[in-house]
mmCIF file of C-alpha atoms and ligand atoms in Angstrom:
data_model
loop_
_atom_site.group_PDB
_atom_site.id
_atom_site.type_symbol
_atom_site.label_atom_id
_atom_site.label_comp_id
_atom_site.label_asym_id
_atom_site.label_seq_id
_atom_site.Cartn_x
_atom_site.Cartn_y
_atom_site.Cartn_z
ATOM 1 C CA MET A 206 -18.345 -9.518 -9.118
ATOM 2 C CA LYS A 207 -14.782 -9.669 -9.248
ATOM 3 C CA LYS A 208 -12.796 -8.896 -5.923
ATOM 4 C CA ILE A 209 -9.847 -6.625 -5.428
ATOM 5 C CA LEU A 210 -7.760 -6.627 -2.449
ATOM 6 C CA THR A 211 -5.063 -4.458 -1.183
ATOM 7 C CA GLY A 212 -3.296 -3.547 2.077
ATOM 8 C CA ILE A 213 -1.111 -0.731 3.390
ATOM 9 C CA GLN A 214 1.218 -1.569 6.277
ATOM 10 C CA SER A 215 0.883 0.494 9.405
ATOM 11 C CA THR A 216 4.385 1.783 9.285
ATOM 12 C CA GLY A 217 3.546 5.527 9.143
ATOM 13 C CA THR A 218 1.066 7.953 7.516
ATOM 14 C CA PRO A 219 0.510 7.084 3.850
ATOM 15 C CA HIS A 220 2.605 9.241 1.671
ATOM 16 C CA LEU A 221 2.065 10.843 -1.760
ATOM 17 C CA GLY A 222 3.519 7.538 -3.383
ATOM 18 C CA ASN A 223 0.964 5.323 -1.521
ATOM 19 C CA ILE A 224 -1.928 7.716 -2.413
ATOM 20 C CA LEU A 225 -1.205 7.809 -6.009
ATOM 21 C CA SER A 226 -0.233 4.147 -6.568
ATOM 22 C CA VAL A 227 -2.588 2.390 -4.206
ATOM 23 C CA ILE A 228 -5.332 4.416 -2.681
ATOM 24 C CA ILE A 229 -6.662 6.275 -5.740
ATOM 25 C CA PRO A 230 -6.387 3.343 -8.196
ATOM 26 C CA SER A 231 -7.964 1.008 -5.842
ATOM 27 C CA LEU A 232 -11.025 3.350 -4.956
ATOM 28 C CA ASP A 233 -11.280 3.965 -8.656
ATOM 29 C CA LEU A 234 -11.715 0.236 -9.258
ATOM 30 C CA SER A 235 -14.159 -0.095 -6.424
ATOM 31 C CA ASN A 236 -16.861 0.868 -8.628
ATOM 32 C CA LYS A 237 -16.473 -2.061 -10.777
ATOM 33 C CA TYR A 238 -15.215 -4.559 -8.120
ATOM 34 C CA PHE A 239 -15.965 -5.736 -4.793
ATOM 35 C CA SER A 240 -13.114 -4.283 -2.683
ATOM 36 C CA PHE A 241 -11.316 -5.846 0.416
ATOM 37 C CA ILE A 242 -9.101 -2.970 1.637
ATOM 38 C CA PHE A 243 -7.099 -3.518 4.908
ATOM 39 C CA ILE A 244 -4.338 -2.227 7.163
ATOM 40 C CA ALA A 245 -1.394 -4.553 7.253
ATOM 41 C CA ASP A 246 -0.510 -4.104 10.990
ATOM 42 C CA LEU A 247 0.719 -7.637 11.197
ATOM 43 C CA HIS A 248 3.227 -6.990 8.329
ATOM 44 C CA SER A 249 4.567 -3.936 9.908
ATOM 45 C CA MET A 250 5.543 -5.978 13.009
ATOM 46 C CA THR A 251 8.325 -7.128 10.830
ATOM 47 C CA LYS A 252 9.837 -3.621 11.014
ATOM 48 C CA ILE A 253 8.362 -1.904 13.988
ATOM 49 C CA LYS A 254 8.540 -3.596 17.262
ATOM 50 C CA ASN A 255 6.742 -0.850 19.560
ATOM 51 C CA MET A 256 3.194 -1.811 19.308
ATOM 52 C CA GLU A 257 1.831 1.436 20.450
ATOM 53 C CA ILE A 258 3.486 3.073 17.268
ATOM 54 C CA ILE A 259 1.796 0.396 15.306
ATOM 55 C CA ARG A 260 -1.430 1.141 16.776
ATOM 56 C CA HIS A 261 -0.930 4.892 16.226
ATOM 57 C CA ASN A 262 0.063 4.047 12.643
ATOM 58 C CA THR A 263 -3.057 2.113 11.992
ATOM 59 C CA TYR A 264 -5.313 5.162 12.753
ATOM 60 C CA GLN A 265 -3.126 7.172 10.110
ATOM 61 C CA VAL A 266 -3.744 4.564 7.526
ATOM 62 C CA ALA A 267 -7.321 4.108 8.345
ATOM 63 C CA ALA A 268 -7.925 7.936 8.276
ATOM 64 C CA ALA A 269 -6.166 8.179 5.035
ATOM 65 C CA TRP A 270 -8.333 5.522 3.065
ATOM 66 C CA LEU A 271 -11.577 7.211 4.668
ATOM 67 C CA ALA A 272 -10.251 10.793 3.645
ATOM 68 C CA PHE A 273 -10.025 9.750 0.072
ATOM 69 C CA GLY A 274 -13.676 8.499 0.037
ATOM 70 C CA LEU A 275 -13.498 4.718 0.880
ATOM 71 C CA ASN A 276 -17.125 3.690 1.096
ATOM 72 C CA THR A 277 -17.458 0.946 3.917
ATOM 73 C CA GLU A 278 -20.935 0.098 3.043
ATOM 74 C CA ASN A 279 -20.164 -1.413 -0.362
ATOM 75 C CA SER A 280 -16.553 -2.705 0.537
ATOM 76 C CA LEU A 281 -14.863 -4.522 3.431
ATOM 77 C CA PHE A 282 -12.408 -2.302 5.252
ATOM 78 C CA TYR A 283 -10.581 -3.847 8.254
ATOM 79 C CA ARG A 284 -7.434 -4.231 10.288
ATOM 80 C CA GLN A 285 -5.326 -7.400 9.317
ATOM 81 C CA SER A 286 -4.904 -8.518 12.942
ATOM 82 C CA ASP A 287 -8.623 -8.507 13.606
ATOM 83 C CA VAL A 288 -9.240 -11.296 11.214
ATOM 84 C CA THR A 289 -7.132 -14.030 12.744
ATOM 85 C CA GLU A 290 -7.993 -16.546 10.040
ATOM 86 C CA VAL A 291 -5.420 -15.256 8.015
ATOM 87 C CA THR A 292 -2.755 -16.384 10.228
ATOM 88 C CA GLU A 293 -3.944 -20.050 10.159
ATOM 89 C CA LEU A 294 -3.822 -19.946 6.282
ATOM 90 C CA ALA A 295 -0.609 -18.660 6.386
ATOM 91 C CA TRP A 296 0.823 -21.584 8.235
ATOM 92 C CA TYR A 297 -0.700 -23.887 5.669
ATOM 93 C CA LEU A 298 0.696 -21.968 2.889
ATOM 94 C CA SER A 299 4.215 -22.007 4.476
ATOM 95 C CA CYS A 300 4.103 -25.838 4.798
ATOM 96 C CA PHE A 301 3.875 -26.254 0.976
ATOM 97 C CA TYR A 302 6.339 -23.624 -0.056
ATOM 98 C CA PRO A 303 10.115 -24.106 -0.322
ATOM 99 C CA HIS A 304 12.173 -21.907 1.940
ATOM 100 C CA LYS A 305 14.822 -21.646 -0.827
ATOM 101 C CA ARG A 306 12.360 -19.791 -2.905
ATOM 102 C CA LEU A 307 11.670 -17.403 -0.214
ATOM 103 C CA LYS A 308 15.144 -16.550 0.252
ATOM 104 C CA LEU A 309 15.022 -15.027 -3.096
ATOM 105 C CA SER A 310 12.400 -12.638 -2.188
ATOM 106 C CA HIS A 311 13.396 -8.911 -2.405
ATOM 107 C CA SER A 312 11.546 -8.148 0.875
ATOM 108 C CA PHE A 313 14.031 -10.426 2.538
ATOM 109 C CA LYS A 314 17.136 -9.926 0.471
ATOM 110 C CA GLU A 315 16.848 -6.021 0.533
ATOM 111 C CA ASN A 316 16.479 -6.062 4.364
ATOM 112 C CA ILE A 317 19.411 -8.326 4.897
ATOM 113 C CA ASN A 318 21.660 -5.918 3.232
ATOM 114 C CA HIS A 319 20.216 -2.796 4.856
ATOM 115 C CA VAL A 320 19.077 -3.904 8.171
ATOM 116 C CA LYS A 321 22.140 -4.759 10.325
ATOM 117 C CA GLU A 322 20.051 -5.622 13.308
ATOM 118 C CA LYS A 323 18.352 -9.045 13.763
ATOM 119 C CA ILE A 324 16.195 -10.431 10.840
ATOM 120 C CA SER A 325 13.123 -12.141 12.206
ATOM 121 C CA VAL A 326 11.399 -15.293 11.039
ATOM 122 C CA GLY A 327 8.410 -13.024 10.484
ATOM 123 C CA LEU A 328 10.406 -10.956 8.057
ATOM 124 C CA PHE A 329 11.488 -14.054 6.251
ATOM 125 C CA THR A 330 7.939 -15.214 5.742
ATOM 126 C CA TYR A 331 6.394 -11.809 5.078
ATOM 127 C CA PRO A 332 5.419 -12.985 1.455
ATOM 128 C CA ILE A 333 3.628 -15.965 2.850
ATOM 129 C CA LEU A 334 1.243 -13.834 4.988
ATOM 130 C CA MET A 335 0.653 -11.522 2.130
ATOM 131 C CA ALA A 336 -0.255 -14.657 -0.082
ATOM 132 C CA ALA A 337 -2.644 -15.724 2.769
ATOM 133 C CA ASP A 338 -4.264 -11.996 2.650
ATOM 134 C CA ILE A 339 -4.961 -12.682 -0.769
ATOM 135 C CA LEU A 340 -5.853 -16.330 -1.044
ATOM 136 C CA LEU A 341 -8.087 -16.233 2.085
ATOM 137 C CA TYR A 342 -10.575 -14.260 -0.106
ATOM 138 C CA ASN A 343 -9.850 -15.582 -3.463
ATOM 139 C CA ALA A 344 -9.090 -11.960 -4.535
ATOM 140 C CA GLU A 345 -8.478 -11.682 -8.317
ATOM 141 C CA VAL A 346 -7.111 -8.155 -8.730
ATOM 142 C CA ILE A 347 -4.391 -6.737 -6.436
ATOM 143 C CA PRO A 348 -3.520 -2.922 -6.889
ATOM 144 C CA VAL A 349 -0.017 -2.476 -5.710
ATOM 145 C CA GLY A 350 3.037 -0.647 -6.194
ATOM 146 C CA LYS A 351 5.729 -2.113 -8.807
ATOM 147 C CA ASP A 352 7.620 -3.215 -5.867
ATOM 148 C CA GLN A 353 5.015 -5.760 -4.820
ATOM 149 C CA LEU A 354 4.953 -7.600 -8.127
ATOM 150 C CA GLN A 355 7.237 -10.392 -6.879
ATOM 151 C CA HIS A 356 5.053 -10.982 -3.811
ATOM 152 C CA ILE A 357 2.116 -11.478 -6.194
ATOM 153 C CA GLU A 358 4.274 -13.885 -8.131
ATOM 154 C CA ILE A 359 5.075 -15.834 -5.047
ATOM 155 C CA THR A 360 1.277 -15.764 -4.377
ATOM 156 C CA ARG A 361 0.413 -17.199 -7.739
ATOM 157 C CA ASP A 362 3.273 -19.963 -7.215
ATOM 158 C CA ILE A 363 1.863 -20.935 -3.777
ATOM 159 C CA ALA A 364 -1.736 -21.110 -5.141
ATOM 160 C CA LYS A 365 -0.729 -23.350 -8.015
ATOM 161 C CA ARG A 366 1.088 -25.644 -5.614
ATOM 162 C CA LEU A 367 -1.634 -25.938 -3.412
ATOM 163 C CA ASN A 368 -4.239 -26.568 -6.356
ATOM 164 C CA LYS A 369 -2.092 -29.179 -7.513
ATOM 165 C CA LYS A 370 -1.504 -30.701 -4.134
ATOM 166 C CA ILE A 371 -5.208 -30.845 -3.514
ATOM 167 C CA GLY A 372 -6.206 -31.810 -6.956
ATOM 168 C CA LYS A 373 -8.776 -28.958 -7.128
ATOM 169 C CA LYS A 374 -8.927 -25.242 -7.918
ATOM 170 C CA VAL A 375 -9.193 -24.206 -4.260
ATOM 171 C CA PHE A 376 -7.401 -21.030 -5.067
ATOM 172 C CA ILE A 377 -7.705 -18.513 -7.829
ATOM 173 C CA LEU A 378 -4.382 -17.000 -9.247
ATOM 174 C CA PRO A 379 -4.388 -13.275 -8.457
ATOM 175 C CA LYS A 380 -3.169 -10.733 -10.815
ATOM 176 C CA ALA A 381 -1.409 -7.368 -9.790
ATOM 177 C CA PHE A 382 -2.860 -4.364 -11.152
ATOM 178 C CA ILE A 383 -0.168 -1.554 -11.659
ATOM 179 C CA GLN A 384 -0.741 1.545 -13.403
ATOM 180 C CA LYS A 385 2.023 2.561 -15.915
ATOM 181 C CA GLU A 386 2.155 6.436 -14.726
ATOM 182 C CA THR A 387 2.125 5.564 -11.128
ATOM 183 C CA GLU A 388 4.076 2.323 -10.980
ATOM 184 C CA SER A 389 7.074 4.158 -9.287
ATOM 185 C CA ILE A 390 6.790 7.555 -7.565
ATOM 186 C CA PRO A 391 9.933 9.407 -6.908
ATOM 187 C CA GLY A 392 10.632 10.844 -3.505
ATOM 188 C CA ILE A 393 12.284 14.282 -2.721
ATOM 189 C CA ASP A 394 15.642 12.413 -3.432
ATOM 190 C CA GLY A 395 14.513 10.961 -6.956
ATOM 191 C CA LYS A 396 14.504 7.468 -5.600
ATOM 192 C CA LYS A 397 11.307 5.577 -5.287
ATOM 193 C CA MET A 398 9.344 7.183 -2.447
ATOM 194 C CA SER A 399 9.236 4.989 0.468
ATOM 195 C CA LYS A 400 8.926 4.986 4.233
ATOM 196 C CA SER A 401 12.105 3.285 4.716
ATOM 197 C CA LYS A 402 14.194 5.849 2.727
ATOM 198 C CA LYS A 403 12.406 8.864 4.376
ATOM 199 C CA ASN A 404 12.170 10.535 1.255
ATOM 200 C CA TRP A 405 8.366 10.992 1.383
ATOM 201 C CA ILE A 406 5.836 13.888 0.751
ATOM 202 C CA ASN A 407 3.233 13.587 3.458
ATOM 203 C CA ILE A 408 0.040 15.511 2.276
ATOM 204 C CA PHE A 409 -1.246 14.798 5.829
ATOM 205 C CA SER A 410 1.298 17.054 7.471
ATOM 206 C CA THR A 411 0.845 20.646 8.339
ATOM 207 C CA ASP A 412 1.140 23.224 5.487
ATOM 208 C CA GLU A 413 4.495 24.396 6.963
ATOM 209 C CA ILE A 414 6.005 20.795 7.187
ATOM 210 C CA LEU A 415 4.508 19.915 3.560
ATOM 211 C CA LYS A 416 6.135 22.987 2.210
ATOM 212 C CA LYS A 417 9.534 22.058 3.609
ATOM 213 C CA GLN A 418 9.395 18.666 2.086
ATOM 214 C CA ILE A 419 8.647 19.965 -1.302
ATOM 215 C CA MET A 420 11.373 22.628 -0.898
ATOM 216 C CA ARG A 421 13.729 19.708 -0.281
ATOM 217 C CA ILE A 422 13.286 18.034 -3.640
ATOM 218 C CA HIS A 423 16.454 17.545 -5.223
ATOM 219 C CA THR A 424 17.466 19.374 -8.308
ATOM 220 C CA ASP A 425 20.655 20.063 -10.256
ATOM 221 C CA SER A 426 22.448 23.374 -9.531
ATOM 222 C CA LYS A 427 21.066 25.464 -12.496
ATOM 223 C CA SER A 428 20.383 29.026 -11.387
ATOM 224 C CA LEU A 429 17.300 31.096 -11.833
ATOM 225 C CA ASN A 430 18.239 32.269 -15.390
ATOM 226 C CA ASP A 431 19.613 29.012 -16.880
ATOM 227 C CA LYS A 432 17.448 27.050 -19.106
ATOM 228 C CA LYS A 433 16.561 23.810 -17.519
ATOM 229 C CA ASN A 434 15.678 20.276 -18.790
ATOM 230 C CA PRO A 435 12.108 19.407 -18.039
ATOM 231 C CA ASP A 436 12.633 15.673 -18.613
ATOM 232 C CA ASN A 437 14.026 13.786 -15.704
ATOM 233 C CA ASP A 438 13.242 16.577 -13.319
ATOM 234 C CA GLY A 439 11.878 15.550 -9.829
ATOM 235 C CA ILE A 440 9.474 18.536 -9.619
ATOM 236 C CA ILE A 441 8.031 18.038 -12.887
ATOM 237 C CA THR A 442 7.738 14.323 -12.416
ATOM 238 C CA LEU A 443 5.686 14.760 -9.515
ATOM 239 C CA TYR A 444 3.720 17.867 -10.770
ATOM 240 C CA LYS A 445 2.641 15.555 -13.851
ATOM 241 C CA LEU A 446 0.990 13.234 -11.474
ATOM 242 C CA ILE A 447 -1.245 15.835 -10.040
ATOM 243 C CA ALA A 448 -1.610 18.949 -12.255
ATOM 244 C CA PRO A 449 -3.810 19.215 -15.382
ATOM 245 C CA ILE A 450 -1.625 18.484 -18.660
ATOM 246 C CA ASN A 451 -1.719 22.043 -19.933
ATOM 247 C CA GLN A 452 -0.416 23.342 -16.688
ATOM 248 C CA VAL A 453 2.458 20.900 -16.917
ATOM 249 C CA GLU A 454 3.100 22.048 -20.407
ATOM 250 C CA VAL A 455 3.239 25.743 -19.018
ATOM 251 C CA MET A 456 5.833 24.641 -16.495
ATOM 252 C CA LYS A 457 7.911 22.568 -19.040
ATOM 253 C CA SER A 458 8.078 25.619 -21.473
ATOM 254 C CA LYS A 459 9.210 27.879 -18.643
ATOM 255 C CA TYR A 460 11.978 25.405 -17.873
ATOM 256 C CA LEU A 461 13.202 25.575 -21.564
ATOM 257 C CA LYS A 462 12.961 29.337 -21.622
ATOM 258 C CA GLY A 463 15.097 30.027 -18.588
ATOM 259 C CA GLY A 464 14.313 32.940 -16.151
ATOM 260 C CA TYR A 465 12.086 30.459 -14.118
ATOM 261 C CA GLY A 466 13.778 28.788 -11.009
ATOM 262 C CA TYR A 467 13.343 25.572 -9.323
ATOM 263 C CA LEU A 468 12.158 27.510 -6.214
ATOM 264 C CA ASP A 469 9.124 28.980 -8.475
ATOM 265 C CA ALA A 470 8.606 25.444 -9.603
ATOM 266 C CA LYS A 471 8.495 24.138 -6.246
ATOM 267 C CA LYS A 472 5.991 26.831 -4.913
ATOM 268 C CA THR A 473 3.661 25.911 -7.917
ATOM 269 C CA LEU A 474 4.025 22.175 -7.127
ATOM 270 C CA TYR A 475 3.039 23.117 -3.403
ATOM 271 C CA ASP A 476 -0.042 25.255 -4.378
ATOM 272 C CA CYS A 477 -1.139 22.465 -6.579
ATOM 273 C CA ILE A 478 -0.969 19.997 -3.969
ATOM 274 C CA ILE A 479 -2.700 22.000 -1.377
ATOM 275 C CA ASP A 480 -5.464 22.863 -3.831
ATOM 276 C CA LYS A 481 -5.970 19.321 -5.051
ATOM 277 C CA PHE A 482 -6.042 17.571 -1.806
ATOM 278 C CA SER A 483 -7.703 20.382 0.202
ATOM 279 C CA ASP A 484 -10.918 18.251 0.997
ATOM 280 C CA GLU A 485 -9.172 15.038 1.776
ATOM 281 C CA ARG A 486 -6.807 16.854 3.915
ATOM 282 C CA LYS A 487 -9.609 18.542 5.963
ATOM 283 C CA LYS A 488 -11.367 15.149 6.259
ATOM 284 C CA PHE A 489 -8.015 13.509 7.577
ATOM 285 C CA PHE A 490 -7.440 16.146 10.146
ATOM 286 C CA SER A 491 -10.958 15.673 11.470
ATOM 287 C CA LEU A 492 -10.930 11.942 11.363
ATOM 288 C CA ILE A 493 -7.698 11.478 12.996
ATOM 289 C CA LYS A 494 -9.000 13.086 16.325
ATOM 290 C CA LYS A 495 -11.936 10.589 16.373
ATOM 291 C CA LYS A 496 -10.037 7.371 17.432
ATOM 292 C CA SER A 497 -13.290 5.790 18.565
ATOM 293 C CA LEU A 498 -14.975 6.231 15.296
ATOM 294 C CA LEU A 499 -12.087 4.724 13.576
ATOM 295 C CA ASP A 500 -12.104 1.789 15.910
ATOM 296 C CA HIS A 501 -15.781 1.170 15.430
ATOM 297 C CA ILE A 502 -15.446 1.494 11.567
ATOM 298 C CA LEU A 503 -12.688 -1.102 11.742
ATOM 299 C CA PHE A 504 -14.648 -3.438 14.117
ATOM 300 C CA LEU A 505 -17.662 -3.444 11.843
ATOM 301 C CA GLY A 506 -15.385 -4.157 8.796
ATOM 302 C CA ALA A 507 -13.594 -7.068 10.750
ATOM 303 C CA LYS A 508 -16.832 -8.615 11.684
ATOM 304 C CA LYS A 509 -17.969 -8.717 8.050
ATOM 305 C CA ALA A 510 -14.497 -9.958 6.906
ATOM 306 C CA ARG A 511 -14.378 -12.758 9.514
ATOM 307 C CA LYS A 512 -17.696 -14.065 8.372
ATOM 308 C CA ILE A 513 -16.350 -14.627 4.837
ATOM 309 C CA ALA A 514 -12.992 -15.487 6.089
ATOM 310 C CA PHE A 515 -14.300 -18.266 8.521
ATOM 311 C CA GLU A 516 -16.460 -19.850 5.883
ATOM 312 C CA ARG A 517 -13.355 -19.988 3.322
ATOM 313 C CA LEU A 518 -10.965 -21.242 5.710
ATOM 314 C CA ASN A 519 -13.334 -24.054 6.655
ATOM 315 C CA TYR A 520 -13.727 -24.904 3.174
ATOM 316 C CA ILE A 521 -9.645 -25.015 2.898
ATOM 317 C CA ARG A 522 -9.487 -26.983 5.912
ATOM 318 C CA LYS A 523 -11.910 -29.612 4.544
ATOM 319 C CA ASN A 524 -9.716 -29.834 1.428
ATOM 320 C CA LEU A 525 -6.735 -30.239 3.647
ATOM 321 C CA SER A 526 -8.470 -33.118 5.559
ATOM 322 C CA PHE A 527 -8.776 -31.197 8.628
ATOM 323 C CA ASN A 528 -11.993 -31.009 10.571
ATOM 324 C CA THR A 529 -14.363 -28.127 9.765
ATOM 325 C CA LEU A 530 -14.954 -25.779 12.789
ATOM 326 C CA LEU A 531 -18.034 -24.576 14.178
ATOM 327 C CA ARG A 532 -18.555 -20.971 15.203
HETATM 328 N N1 LIG B 1196 3.328 -5.733 1.198
HETATM 329 C C1 LIG B 1196 2.301 -4.771 0.760
HETATM 330 C C2 LIG B 1196 3.247 -3.362 0.886
HETATM 331 O O1 LIG B 1196 4.258 -3.153 1.583
HETATM 332 C C3 LIG B 1196 1.271 -4.571 1.910
HETATM 333 C C4 LIG B 1196 0.444 -5.973 1.805
HETATM 334 C C5 LIG B 1196 0.304 -6.765 2.771
HETATM 335 C C6 LIG B 1196 -0.438 -6.206 0.705
HETATM 336 N N2 LIG B 1196 -0.603 -7.639 2.367
HETATM 337 C C7 LIG B 1196 -1.039 -7.301 1.133
HETATM 338 C C8 LIG B 1196 -0.726 -5.561 -0.404
HETATM 339 C C9 LIG B 1196 -1.937 -8.073 0.339
HETATM 340 C C10 LIG B 1196 -1.711 -6.320 -1.387
HETATM 341 C C11 LIG B 1196 -2.180 -7.385 -0.973
HETATM 342 O O2 LIG B 1196 2.818 -2.473 0.317
#
C-alpha cells in the first residue's frame, strides 16, 4: 500500500484554507493509501516562541483532524515532537545539502523580507526538517497547498543526493498532491488564506465570530442594485468550494441581474458554511474540551510511529556506516 504523509503546523486553529486544501483531500486519499498525519509542532517553533501557545495550538490542530473524521485505527496520527527520530534524520540530511540552495527557499526568503526580528537557524533549515518528516517513512504522496511545492522539490533533491552518495535507493522520491480547485484558497482580502496574513475564515470559531469574518470579505463598491461580476469575486470563489454547483449558478445569475447585494451573498455563504460543517463543528467543540483524550490519542499514534521510525532510522544509520541502535 502506498503511503501518504502530511503535516499542519501548530500555529493556530486550522482555517478553511487548510481544511479544503489539506485536511479533506488527505482524508479522501486515506481510503486508498496508508496515511501518516502529524502535527508539525517543531516547525511552528520557527514562528512561535511561546511553548504554551504551541501546545494549545497542537490541540486545535488535533481536534480539527479528528472532527473531520480521521480514523486513527488505520492511519498514524502523531505529534512531530513525539517522534524524535525525525530530528536525527534532519541532521544527516542537512550535512548533505548545500546551504546556498536553502537560501533560495521561499520559507526563508519571504520571512527575511517580512519578519524584521531575528531569523533563527531553525527557520533557515525548515525545509530540511520537512524533508526528514517525509523521508523518515519513505512516504510517496504528499497532500499540500501549492505554497509547499518548493519544499517537496527540495525533499526530492535531498533524497536524490543521498541515494547517489550511498549508492543505493534508500529514499523514495515523494510527489506533491495538489488539487487544482483548492490549490490556492483566497482569504477575506483576496490574497491566499494564511495564518500569517490574518485573513482567514475559521469555521471553528463561534457563529458570531464566523459571521463577522465572512462579513469582512473584500468586495468592490457596487451597490445593491448594480449588476455585479461573478468572476473574480471573493465571495463566489469561496462559495464555489463548498456549495453545490446549481446553487453557485443561482448566485452567479443574481450577480448578473443586479438587485442582489454583497451582503445577501455573504449571508448565503455563511449559512452554507454553517450547514455544511455543522457536524464537524460540533465534534470539534466537544473534542477541544477533552485535552487528556487528545493527549492519549496522540500518545498512541506516536508509539506506533516511533516503532516504524526507529527501524527506518536504523536502516539509514547502517547505510551511513553508523552503528545500528537497540531499543
Ligand atoms: N510546511 C508545511 C506547511 O506549512 C507543514 C509541514 C511540515 C509538512 N512538515 C511537512 C507538510 C511534511 C507535508 C509534509 O504547510
